[in-house]
PDB file of C-alpha atoms and ligand atoms in Angstrom:
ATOM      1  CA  UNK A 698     165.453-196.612  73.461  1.00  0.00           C
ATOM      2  CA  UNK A 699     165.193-195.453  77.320  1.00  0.00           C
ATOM      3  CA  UNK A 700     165.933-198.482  78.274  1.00  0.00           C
ATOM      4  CA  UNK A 701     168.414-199.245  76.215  1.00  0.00           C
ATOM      5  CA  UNK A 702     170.276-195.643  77.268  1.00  0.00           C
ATOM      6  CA  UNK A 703     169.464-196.963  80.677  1.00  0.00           C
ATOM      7  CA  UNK A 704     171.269-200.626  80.490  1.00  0.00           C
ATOM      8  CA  UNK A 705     174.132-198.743  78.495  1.00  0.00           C
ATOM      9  CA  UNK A 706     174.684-196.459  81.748  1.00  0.00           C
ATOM     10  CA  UNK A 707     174.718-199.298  84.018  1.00  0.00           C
ATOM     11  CA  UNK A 708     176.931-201.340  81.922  1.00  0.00           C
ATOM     12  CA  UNK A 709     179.296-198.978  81.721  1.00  0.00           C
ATOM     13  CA  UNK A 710     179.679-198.027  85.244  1.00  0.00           C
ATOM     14  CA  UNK A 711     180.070-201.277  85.991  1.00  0.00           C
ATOM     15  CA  UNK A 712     182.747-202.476  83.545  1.00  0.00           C
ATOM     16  CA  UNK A 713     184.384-199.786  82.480  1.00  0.00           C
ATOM     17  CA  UNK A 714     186.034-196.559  84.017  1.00  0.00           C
ATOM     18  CA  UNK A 715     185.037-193.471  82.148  1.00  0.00           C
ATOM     19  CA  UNK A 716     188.176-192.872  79.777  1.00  0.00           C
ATOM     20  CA  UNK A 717     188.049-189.405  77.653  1.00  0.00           C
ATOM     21  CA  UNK A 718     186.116-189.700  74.628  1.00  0.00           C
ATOM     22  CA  UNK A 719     189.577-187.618  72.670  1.00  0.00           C
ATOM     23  CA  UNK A 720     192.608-188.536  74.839  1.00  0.00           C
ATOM     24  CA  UNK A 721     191.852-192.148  76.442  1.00  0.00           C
ATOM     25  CA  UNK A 722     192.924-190.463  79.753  1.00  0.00           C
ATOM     26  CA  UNK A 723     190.595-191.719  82.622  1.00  0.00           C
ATOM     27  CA  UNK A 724     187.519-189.039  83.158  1.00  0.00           C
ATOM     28  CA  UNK A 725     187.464-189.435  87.234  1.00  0.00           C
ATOM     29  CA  UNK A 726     183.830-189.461  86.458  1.00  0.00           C
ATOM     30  CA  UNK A 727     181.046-191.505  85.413  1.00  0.00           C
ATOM     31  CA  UNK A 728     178.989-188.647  84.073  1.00  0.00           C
ATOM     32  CA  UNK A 729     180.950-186.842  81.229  1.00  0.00           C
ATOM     33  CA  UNK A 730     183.296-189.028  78.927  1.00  0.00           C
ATOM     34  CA  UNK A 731     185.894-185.996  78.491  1.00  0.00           C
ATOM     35  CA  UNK A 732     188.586-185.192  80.885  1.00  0.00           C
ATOM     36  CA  UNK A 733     188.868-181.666  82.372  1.00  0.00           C
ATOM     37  CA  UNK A 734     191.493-180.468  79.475  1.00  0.00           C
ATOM     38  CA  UNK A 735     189.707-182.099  76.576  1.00  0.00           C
ATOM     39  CA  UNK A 736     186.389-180.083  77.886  1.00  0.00           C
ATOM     40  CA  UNK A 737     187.967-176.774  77.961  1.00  0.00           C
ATOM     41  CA  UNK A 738     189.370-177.180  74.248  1.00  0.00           C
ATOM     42  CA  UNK A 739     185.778-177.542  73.242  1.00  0.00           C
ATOM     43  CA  UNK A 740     184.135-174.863  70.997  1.00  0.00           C
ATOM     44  CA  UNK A 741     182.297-173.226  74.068  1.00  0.00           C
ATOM     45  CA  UNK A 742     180.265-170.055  72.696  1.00  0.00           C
ATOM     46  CA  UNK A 743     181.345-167.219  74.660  1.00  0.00           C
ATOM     47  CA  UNK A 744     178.578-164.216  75.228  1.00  0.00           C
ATOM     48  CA  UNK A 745     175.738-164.513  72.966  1.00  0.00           C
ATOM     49  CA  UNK A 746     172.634-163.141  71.706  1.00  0.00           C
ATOM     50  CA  UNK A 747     169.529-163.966  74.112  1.00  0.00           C
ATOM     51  CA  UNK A 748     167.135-164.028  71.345  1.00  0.00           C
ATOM     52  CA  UNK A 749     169.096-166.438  68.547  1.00  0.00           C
ATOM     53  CA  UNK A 750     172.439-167.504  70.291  1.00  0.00           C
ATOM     54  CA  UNK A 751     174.646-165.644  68.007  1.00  0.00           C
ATOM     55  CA  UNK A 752     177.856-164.687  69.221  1.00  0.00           C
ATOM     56  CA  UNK A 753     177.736-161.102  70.322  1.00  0.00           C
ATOM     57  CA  UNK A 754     180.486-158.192  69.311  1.00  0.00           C
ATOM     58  CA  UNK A 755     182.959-158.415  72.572  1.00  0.00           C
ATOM     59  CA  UNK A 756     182.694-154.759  73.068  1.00  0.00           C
ATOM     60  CA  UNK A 757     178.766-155.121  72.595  1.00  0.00           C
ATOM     61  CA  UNK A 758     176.904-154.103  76.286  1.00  0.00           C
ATOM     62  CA  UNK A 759     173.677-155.162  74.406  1.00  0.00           C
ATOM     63  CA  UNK A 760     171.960-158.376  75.314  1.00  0.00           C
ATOM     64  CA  UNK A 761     170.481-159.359  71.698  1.00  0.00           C
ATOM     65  CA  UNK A 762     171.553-158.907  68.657  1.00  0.00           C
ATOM     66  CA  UNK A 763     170.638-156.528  65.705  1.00  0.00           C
ATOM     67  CA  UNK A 764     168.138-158.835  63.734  1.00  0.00           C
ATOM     68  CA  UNK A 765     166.581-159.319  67.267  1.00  0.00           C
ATOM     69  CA  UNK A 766     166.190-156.212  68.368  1.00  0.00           C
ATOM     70  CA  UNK A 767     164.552-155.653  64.565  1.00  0.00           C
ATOM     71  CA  UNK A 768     162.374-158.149  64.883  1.00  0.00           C
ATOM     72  CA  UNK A 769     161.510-159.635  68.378  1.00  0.00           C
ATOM     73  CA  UNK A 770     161.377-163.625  68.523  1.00  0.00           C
ATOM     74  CA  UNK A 771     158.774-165.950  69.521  1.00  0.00           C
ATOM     75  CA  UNK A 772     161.594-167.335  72.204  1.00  0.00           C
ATOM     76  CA  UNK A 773     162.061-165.362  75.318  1.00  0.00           C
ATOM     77  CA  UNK A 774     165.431-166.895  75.737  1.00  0.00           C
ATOM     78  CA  UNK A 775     167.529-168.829  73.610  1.00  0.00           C
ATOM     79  CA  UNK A 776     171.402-170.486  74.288  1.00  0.00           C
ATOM     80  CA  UNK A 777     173.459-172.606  72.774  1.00  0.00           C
ATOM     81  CA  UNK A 778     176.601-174.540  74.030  1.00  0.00           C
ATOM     82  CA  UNK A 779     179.006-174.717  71.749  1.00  0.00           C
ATOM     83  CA  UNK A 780     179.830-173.180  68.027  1.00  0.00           C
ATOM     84  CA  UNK A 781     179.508-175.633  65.619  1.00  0.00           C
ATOM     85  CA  UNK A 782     182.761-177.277  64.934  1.00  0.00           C
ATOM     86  CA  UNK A 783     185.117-180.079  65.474  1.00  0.00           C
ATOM     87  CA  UNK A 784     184.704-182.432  67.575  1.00  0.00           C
ATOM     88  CA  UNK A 785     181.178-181.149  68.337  1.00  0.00           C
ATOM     89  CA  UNK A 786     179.759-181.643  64.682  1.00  0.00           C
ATOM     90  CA  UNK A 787     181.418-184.891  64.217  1.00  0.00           C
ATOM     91  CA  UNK A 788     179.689-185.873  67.742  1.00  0.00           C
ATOM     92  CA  UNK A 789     175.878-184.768  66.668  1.00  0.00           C
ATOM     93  CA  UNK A 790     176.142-186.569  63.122  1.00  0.00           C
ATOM     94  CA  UNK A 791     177.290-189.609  65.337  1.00  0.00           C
ATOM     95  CA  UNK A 792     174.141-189.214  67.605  1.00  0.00           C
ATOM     96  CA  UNK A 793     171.980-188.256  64.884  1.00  0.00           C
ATOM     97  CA  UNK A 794     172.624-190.685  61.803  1.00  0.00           C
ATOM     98  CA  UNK A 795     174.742-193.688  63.009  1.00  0.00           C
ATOM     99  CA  UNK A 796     172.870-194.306  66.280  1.00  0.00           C
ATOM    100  CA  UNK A 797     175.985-193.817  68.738  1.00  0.00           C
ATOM    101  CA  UNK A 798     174.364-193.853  72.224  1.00  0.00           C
ATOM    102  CA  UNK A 799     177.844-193.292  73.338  1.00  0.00           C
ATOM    103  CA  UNK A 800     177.992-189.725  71.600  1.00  0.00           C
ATOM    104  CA  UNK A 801     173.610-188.879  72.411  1.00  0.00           C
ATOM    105  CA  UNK A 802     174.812-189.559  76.277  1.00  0.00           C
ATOM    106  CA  UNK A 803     177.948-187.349  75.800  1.00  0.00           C
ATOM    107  CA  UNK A 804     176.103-184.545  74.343  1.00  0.00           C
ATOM    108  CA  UNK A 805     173.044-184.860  76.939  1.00  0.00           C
ATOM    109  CA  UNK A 806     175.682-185.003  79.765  1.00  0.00           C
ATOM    110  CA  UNK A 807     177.551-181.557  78.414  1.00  0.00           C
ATOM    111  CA  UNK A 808     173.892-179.867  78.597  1.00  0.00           C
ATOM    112  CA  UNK A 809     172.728-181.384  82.033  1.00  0.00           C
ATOM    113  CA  UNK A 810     176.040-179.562  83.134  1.00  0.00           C
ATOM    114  CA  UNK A 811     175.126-176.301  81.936  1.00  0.00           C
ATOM    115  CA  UNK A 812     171.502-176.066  82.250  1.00  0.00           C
ATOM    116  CA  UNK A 813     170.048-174.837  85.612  1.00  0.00           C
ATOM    117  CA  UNK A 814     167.471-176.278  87.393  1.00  0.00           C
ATOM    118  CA  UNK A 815     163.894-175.142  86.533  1.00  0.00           C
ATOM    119  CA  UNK A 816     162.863-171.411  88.243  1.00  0.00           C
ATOM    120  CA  UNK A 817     159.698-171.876  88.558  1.00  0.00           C
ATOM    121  CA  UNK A 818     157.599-175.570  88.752  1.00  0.00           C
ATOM    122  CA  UNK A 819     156.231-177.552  86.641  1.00  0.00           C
ATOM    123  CA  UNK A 820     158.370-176.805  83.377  1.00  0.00           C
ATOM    124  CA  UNK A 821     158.037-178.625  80.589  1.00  0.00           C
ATOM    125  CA  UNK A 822     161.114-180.194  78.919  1.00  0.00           C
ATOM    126  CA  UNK A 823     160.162-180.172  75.332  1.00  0.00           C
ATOM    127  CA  UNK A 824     162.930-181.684  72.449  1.00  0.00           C
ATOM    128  CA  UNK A 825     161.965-180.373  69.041  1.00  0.00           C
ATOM    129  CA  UNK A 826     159.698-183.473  67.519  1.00  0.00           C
ATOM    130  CA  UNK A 827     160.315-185.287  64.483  1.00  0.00           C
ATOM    131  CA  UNK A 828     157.624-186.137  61.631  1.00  0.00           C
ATOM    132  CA  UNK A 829     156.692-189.593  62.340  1.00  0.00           C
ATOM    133  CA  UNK A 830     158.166-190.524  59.084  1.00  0.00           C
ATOM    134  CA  UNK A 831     161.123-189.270  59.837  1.00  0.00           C
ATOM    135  CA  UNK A 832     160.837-190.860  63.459  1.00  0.00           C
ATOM    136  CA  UNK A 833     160.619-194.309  61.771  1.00  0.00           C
ATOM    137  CA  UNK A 834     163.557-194.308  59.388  1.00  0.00           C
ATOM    138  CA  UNK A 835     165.726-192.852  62.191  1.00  0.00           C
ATOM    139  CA  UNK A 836     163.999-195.253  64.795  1.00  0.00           C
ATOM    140  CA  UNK A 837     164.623-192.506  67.472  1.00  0.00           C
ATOM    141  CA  UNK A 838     164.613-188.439  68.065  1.00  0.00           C
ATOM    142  CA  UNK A 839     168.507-187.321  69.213  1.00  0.00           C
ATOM    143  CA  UNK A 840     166.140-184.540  70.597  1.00  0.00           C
ATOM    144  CA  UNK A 841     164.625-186.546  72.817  1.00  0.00           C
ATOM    145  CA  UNK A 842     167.687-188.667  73.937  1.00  0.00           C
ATOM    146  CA  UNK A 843     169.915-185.512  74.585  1.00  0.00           C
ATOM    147  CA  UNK A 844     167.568-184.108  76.513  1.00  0.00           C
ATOM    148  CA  UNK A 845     166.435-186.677  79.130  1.00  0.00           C
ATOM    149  CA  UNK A 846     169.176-186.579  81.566  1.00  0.00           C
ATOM    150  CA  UNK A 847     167.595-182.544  82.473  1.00  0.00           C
ATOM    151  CA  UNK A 848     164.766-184.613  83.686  1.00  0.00           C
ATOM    152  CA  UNK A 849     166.850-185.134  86.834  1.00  0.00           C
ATOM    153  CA  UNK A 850     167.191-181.461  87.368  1.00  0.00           C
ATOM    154  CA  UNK A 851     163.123-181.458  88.235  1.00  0.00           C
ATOM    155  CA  UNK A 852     161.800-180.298  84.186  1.00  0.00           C
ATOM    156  CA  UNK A 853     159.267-182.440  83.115  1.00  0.00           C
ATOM    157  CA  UNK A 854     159.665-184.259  80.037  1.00  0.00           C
ATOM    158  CA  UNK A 855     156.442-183.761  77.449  1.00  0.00           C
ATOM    159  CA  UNK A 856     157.092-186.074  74.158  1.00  0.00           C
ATOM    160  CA  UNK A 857     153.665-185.835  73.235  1.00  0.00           C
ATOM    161  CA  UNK A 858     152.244-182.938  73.494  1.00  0.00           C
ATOM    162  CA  UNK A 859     153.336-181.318  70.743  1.00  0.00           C
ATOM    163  CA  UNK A 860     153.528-183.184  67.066  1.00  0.00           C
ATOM    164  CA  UNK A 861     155.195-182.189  63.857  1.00  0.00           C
ATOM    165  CA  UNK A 862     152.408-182.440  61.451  1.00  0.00           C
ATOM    166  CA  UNK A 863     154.306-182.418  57.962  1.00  0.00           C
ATOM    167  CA  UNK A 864     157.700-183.137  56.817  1.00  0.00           C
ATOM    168  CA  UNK A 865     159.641-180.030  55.940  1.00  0.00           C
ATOM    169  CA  UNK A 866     162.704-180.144  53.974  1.00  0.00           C
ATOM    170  CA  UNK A 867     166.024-180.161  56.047  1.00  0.00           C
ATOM    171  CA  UNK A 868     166.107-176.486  57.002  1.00  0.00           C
ATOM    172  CA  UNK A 869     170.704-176.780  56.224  1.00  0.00           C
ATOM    173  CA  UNK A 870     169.354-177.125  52.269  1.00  0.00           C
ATOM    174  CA  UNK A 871     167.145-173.805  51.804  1.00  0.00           C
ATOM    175  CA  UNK A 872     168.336-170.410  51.522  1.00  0.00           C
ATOM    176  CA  UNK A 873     167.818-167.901  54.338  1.00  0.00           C
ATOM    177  CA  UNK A 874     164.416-166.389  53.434  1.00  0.00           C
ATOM    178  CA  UNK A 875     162.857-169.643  52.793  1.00  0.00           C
ATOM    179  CA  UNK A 876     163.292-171.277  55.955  1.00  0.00           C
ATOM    180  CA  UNK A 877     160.825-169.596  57.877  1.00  0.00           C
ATOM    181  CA  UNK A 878     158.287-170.105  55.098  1.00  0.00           C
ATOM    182  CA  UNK A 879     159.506-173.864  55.017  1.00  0.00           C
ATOM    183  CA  UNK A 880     158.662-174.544  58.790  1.00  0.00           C
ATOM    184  CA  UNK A 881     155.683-172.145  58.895  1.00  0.00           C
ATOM    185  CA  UNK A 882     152.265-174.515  60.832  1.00  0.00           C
ATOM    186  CA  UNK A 883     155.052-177.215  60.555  1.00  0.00           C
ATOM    187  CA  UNK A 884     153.679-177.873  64.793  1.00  0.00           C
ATOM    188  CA  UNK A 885     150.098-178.449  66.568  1.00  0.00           C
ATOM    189  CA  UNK A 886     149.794-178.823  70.068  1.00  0.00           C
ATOM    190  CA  UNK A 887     147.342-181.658  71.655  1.00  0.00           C
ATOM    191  CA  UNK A 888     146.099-179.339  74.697  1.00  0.00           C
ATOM    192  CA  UNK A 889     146.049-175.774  75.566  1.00  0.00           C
ATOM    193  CA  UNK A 890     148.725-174.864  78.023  1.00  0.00           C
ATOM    194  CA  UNK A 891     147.481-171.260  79.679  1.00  0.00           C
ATOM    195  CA  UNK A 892     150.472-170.325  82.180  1.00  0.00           C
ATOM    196  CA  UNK A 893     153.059-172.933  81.050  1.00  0.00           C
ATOM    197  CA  UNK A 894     156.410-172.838  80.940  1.00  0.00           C
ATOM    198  CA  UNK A 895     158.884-174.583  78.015  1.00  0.00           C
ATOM    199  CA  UNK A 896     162.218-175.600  77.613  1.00  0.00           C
ATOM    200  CA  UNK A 897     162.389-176.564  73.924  1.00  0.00           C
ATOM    201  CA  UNK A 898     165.616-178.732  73.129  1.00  0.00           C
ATOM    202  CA  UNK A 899     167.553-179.305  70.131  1.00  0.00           C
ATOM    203  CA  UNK A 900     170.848-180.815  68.695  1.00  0.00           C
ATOM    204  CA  UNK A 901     171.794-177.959  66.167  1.00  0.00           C
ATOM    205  CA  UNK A 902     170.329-174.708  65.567  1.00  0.00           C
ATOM    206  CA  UNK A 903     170.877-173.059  61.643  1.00  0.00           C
ATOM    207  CA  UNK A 904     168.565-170.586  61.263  1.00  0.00           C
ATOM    208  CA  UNK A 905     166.697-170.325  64.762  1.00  0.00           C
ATOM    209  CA  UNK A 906     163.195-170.454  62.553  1.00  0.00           C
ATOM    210  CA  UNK A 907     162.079-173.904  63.677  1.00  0.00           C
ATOM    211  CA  UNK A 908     162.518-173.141  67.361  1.00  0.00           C
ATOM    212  CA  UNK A 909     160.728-169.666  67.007  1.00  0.00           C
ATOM    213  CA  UNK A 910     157.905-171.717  64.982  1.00  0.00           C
ATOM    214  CA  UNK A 911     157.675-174.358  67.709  1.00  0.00           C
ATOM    215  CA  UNK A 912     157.635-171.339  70.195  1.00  0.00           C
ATOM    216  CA  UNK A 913     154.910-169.610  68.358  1.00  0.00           C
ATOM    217  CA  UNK A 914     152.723-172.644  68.632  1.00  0.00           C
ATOM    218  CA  UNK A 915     153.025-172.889  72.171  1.00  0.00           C
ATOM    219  CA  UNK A 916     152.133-169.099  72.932  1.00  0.00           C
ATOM    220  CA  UNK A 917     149.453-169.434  70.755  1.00  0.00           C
ATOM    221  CA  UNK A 918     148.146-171.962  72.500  1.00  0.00           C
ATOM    222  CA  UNK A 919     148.368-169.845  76.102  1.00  0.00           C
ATOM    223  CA  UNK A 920     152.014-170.922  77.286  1.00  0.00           C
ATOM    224  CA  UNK A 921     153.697-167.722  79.351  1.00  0.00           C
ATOM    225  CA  UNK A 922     157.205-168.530  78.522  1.00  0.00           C
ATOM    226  CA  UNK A 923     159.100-170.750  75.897  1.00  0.00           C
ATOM    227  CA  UNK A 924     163.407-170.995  76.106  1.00  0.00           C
ATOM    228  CA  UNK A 925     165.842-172.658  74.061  1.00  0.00           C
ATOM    229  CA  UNK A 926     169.097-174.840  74.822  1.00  0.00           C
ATOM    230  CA  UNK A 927     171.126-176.524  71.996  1.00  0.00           C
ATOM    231  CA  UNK A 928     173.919-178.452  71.331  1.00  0.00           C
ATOM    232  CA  UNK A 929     175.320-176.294  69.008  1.00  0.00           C
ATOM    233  CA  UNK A 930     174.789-172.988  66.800  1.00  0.00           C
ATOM    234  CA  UNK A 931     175.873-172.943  63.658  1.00  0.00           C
ATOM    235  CA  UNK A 932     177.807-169.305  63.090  1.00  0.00           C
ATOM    236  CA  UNK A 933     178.580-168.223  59.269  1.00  0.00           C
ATOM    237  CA  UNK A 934     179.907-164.970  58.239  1.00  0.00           C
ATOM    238  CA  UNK A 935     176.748-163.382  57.211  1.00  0.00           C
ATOM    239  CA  UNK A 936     174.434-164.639  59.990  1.00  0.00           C
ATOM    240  CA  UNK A 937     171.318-165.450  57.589  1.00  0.00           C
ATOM    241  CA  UNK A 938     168.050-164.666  59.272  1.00  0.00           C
ATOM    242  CA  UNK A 939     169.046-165.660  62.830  1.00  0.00           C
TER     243      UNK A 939
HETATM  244 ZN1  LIG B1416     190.889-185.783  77.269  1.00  0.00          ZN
HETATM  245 ZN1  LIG B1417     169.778-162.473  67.955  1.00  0.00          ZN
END
């Protein structure tokens, strides 16, 4: 799959000039396929929670929201790009379940944007894993693929430390107080990691419970400090259980 990604990226550059992904105008860059206008249409989050990415109240001086400040989570920092909503959705289903490296590279290219570099060395760039059953109908983790291009910005990548050691059901099919239940010892680590830092990334965030899981895991076994980026956060009325 790297090297596929890799090829694609060369091809490209060399063939083609980088039109906008919505409007077919030319980009005027090789690393984002939307023009400048198209970009700022996007569903960009404004301020959010630092604990589960929910939009925060305007007038709202707090930095997390209620349900956070209730109960703390595992993540010391959590943030998410965009709301999830046109064309954003339409772009992770791409990624996710027709195997568009064109839409993975767009999405990966949006975060590399917005994420800062690492504060302190080495950190670990972690995408959520898949079950391996799940990793062989799919044949690859969007995870994985929207989160290599950070690797640039000096986070190491770390595929395999951590494993997803049973299949849970799709967290978007189980009612709020289930989900943390559903993803509950869903991870193991293979090695301790006293002192280590994490940036766990993800395509969509629902519920926030299989990040805080994953981020449990790793503090449990030593890890000082676990963050969050995703694609996009799913917002509903009633905000479910973060
Ligand atoms: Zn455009
Ligand atoms: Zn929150």
């Amino acid at each position: 799959m790297a090297l596929v990604y890799n090829w694609l990226n060369i091809l490209q550059s060399v063939l083609f000039r980088q039109t906008c992904r919505l409007c077919l105008a030319p980009t005027g860059t090789q690393d984002v396929a939307l023009c400048a206008a198209c970009q700022d249409e996007l569903p960009w989050l404004p301020r959010t929670c630092s604990g589960c990415a929910v939009p925060l109240p305007a007038d709202s001086t707090a930095s997390r929201c209620a349900r956070c400040q209730q109960s703390p989570p595992h993540l010391d920092r959590c943030q998410a790009l965009f709301a999830y909503r046109a064309p954003v959705d339409r772009w992770i289903q791409e990624a996710k379940f027709r195997q568009d490296l064109t839409a993975t590279r767009l999405l990966g290219a949006l975060l590399a944007q917005r994420v800062a570099a690492p504060e302190s060395r080495p950190a670990n760039l972690l995408p959520v894993p898949l079950h391996r059953d799940r990793l062989r109908t799919r044949g690859y983790n969007q995870a994985l693929e929207i989160a290599r291009p950070l690797v640039r910005k000096g986070y190491v990548l770390a595929p395999n430390l951590c494993r997803k050691r049973r299949a849970t059901a799709a967290q978007s099919d189980l009612p709020a107080d289930r989900r943390r239940r559903n993803v509950r010892g869903a991870f193991s680590v293979t090695r301790p990691v006293p002192g280590e830092c994490f940036l766990l990334v993800d395509d969509v965030l629902t519920t926030g419970a299989t990040l805080n899981e994953l981020a449990c895991t790793l503090k449990r076994a030593g890890a000082q400090r676990v963050e969050a980026w995703v694609i996009a956060r799913t917002i509903e009325r009633n905000f479910g259980d973060g």
